[in-house]
């Protein structure tokens, strides 16, 4: 077989076989296929698309290109979740402890934030003492003793995806639905869980701007996961505005802890609960999730996770955000909050130093924004609508950008539910 012919077939919009796709991915992994050939093939895929079979073969080959996690000793109890990336999205810190409190096994391999979206590892490491670099032995021992762990990738998981993602990033081929589906699902398959829920975000602060593309991506990922023998379902959720009132690494952990301590009247809980219900997929799921929060069992599981990964025993009794400076942001007019632009809010957090623009940038874990208002709230002139936490005095000026992200209008807007669709 020659890679030239594989590229030529795809350019002419012919369906690639399982063998052709495996040949490409093996060549990417062992370095025998040149980057310029993969780049040409990626562009042909981005233009001509892929059938479901092709997407599945690509996902499967990438999942098998490196190490895979073996969770078979836990049978069908294993669960995992994935979010396509949003702003103020700390649902993992609710879903994972709730699931563990209900007897499930949650082996979560997460990533770091890049660009405007936050990363679960950065948020966890914002907590004093917590480490997310667990050896394979420690990761497995923690699953056996506590039933939950959140860590960076152990070993070499999906090396072919790493190489192809870097090529897509510089060849304008990131935004191809089959390529995104194969990239996300290959990592989920390699991570080993039997039950998987996907949170596909759509809106201003998301990868997918419109609901139609989010739905297409979600449906394709669900079909690919099922073809691989996993129980997969998905939610499509709103990311026009931040999911929680807390945006920034340590602040987002505080937002999740507030929910685990019983605050359930918020969008963050609404989405986390819907994700848990999809994972449980049984009668009485909603009551079980509410019960795990109300009894304190989920909070106890989160504490167990943090302490196992290095935090002190009283970690949840102390403030998690330890920013040196804060400034209140006051509304300059009266009216109703018509919207809070997730992308603008995320950019402020990035500019404060809470995110990275390059892979190796250092972040400031305690900067961020706490919103005091939600869409639909009535505000008076001079009401404090947000608090901005910062570390460098020159960043005080960014408070103006926070205010600019909060749109005030004379009309009361319609309140939207955060869960826009369910694919089961
Ligand atoms: N996240 C991934 O892991 N892969 C993509 O292609 C896009 C988002």
Short mmCIF file of N, CA and C in Angstrom, two decimals, residues 134-142:
data_model
loop_
_atom_site.label_atom_id
_atom_site.label_comp_id
_atom_site.label_asym_id
_atom_site.label_seq_id
_atom_site.Cartn_x
_atom_site.Cartn_y
_atom_site.Cartn_z
N UNK A 134 -0.08 11.42 38.47
CA UNK A 134 -0.11 10.16 39.21
C UNK A 134 0.52 9.07 38.34
N UNK A 135 1.34 8.25 38.95
CA UNK A 135 1.89 7.11 38.20
C UNK A 135 0.74 6.14 37.94
N UNK A 136 0.95 5.24 36.99
CA UNK A 136 -0.10 4.27 36.67
C UNK A 136 -0.48 3.46 37.91
N UNK A 137 0.54 3.11 38.72
CA UNK A 137 0.30 2.29 39.93
C UNK A 137 -0.56 3.07 40.92
N UNK A 138 -0.21 4.38 41.11
CA UNK A 138 -0.93 5.18 42.09
C UNK A 138 -2.37 5.44 41.63
N UNK A 139 -2.50 5.70 40.33
CA UNK A 139 -3.83 5.94 39.73
C UNK A 139 -4.72 4.71 39.98
N UNK A 140 -4.19 3.53 39.71
CA UNK A 140 -4.97 2.30 39.88
C UNK A 140 -5.26 2.02 41.35
N UNK A 141 -4.26 2.26 42.22
CA UNK A 141 -4.47 2.01 43.65
C UNK A 141 -5.57 2.93 44.19
N UNK A 142 -5.58 4.19 43.72
CA UNK A 142 -6.60 5.13 44.17
C UNK A 142 -8.00 4.72 43.69
#
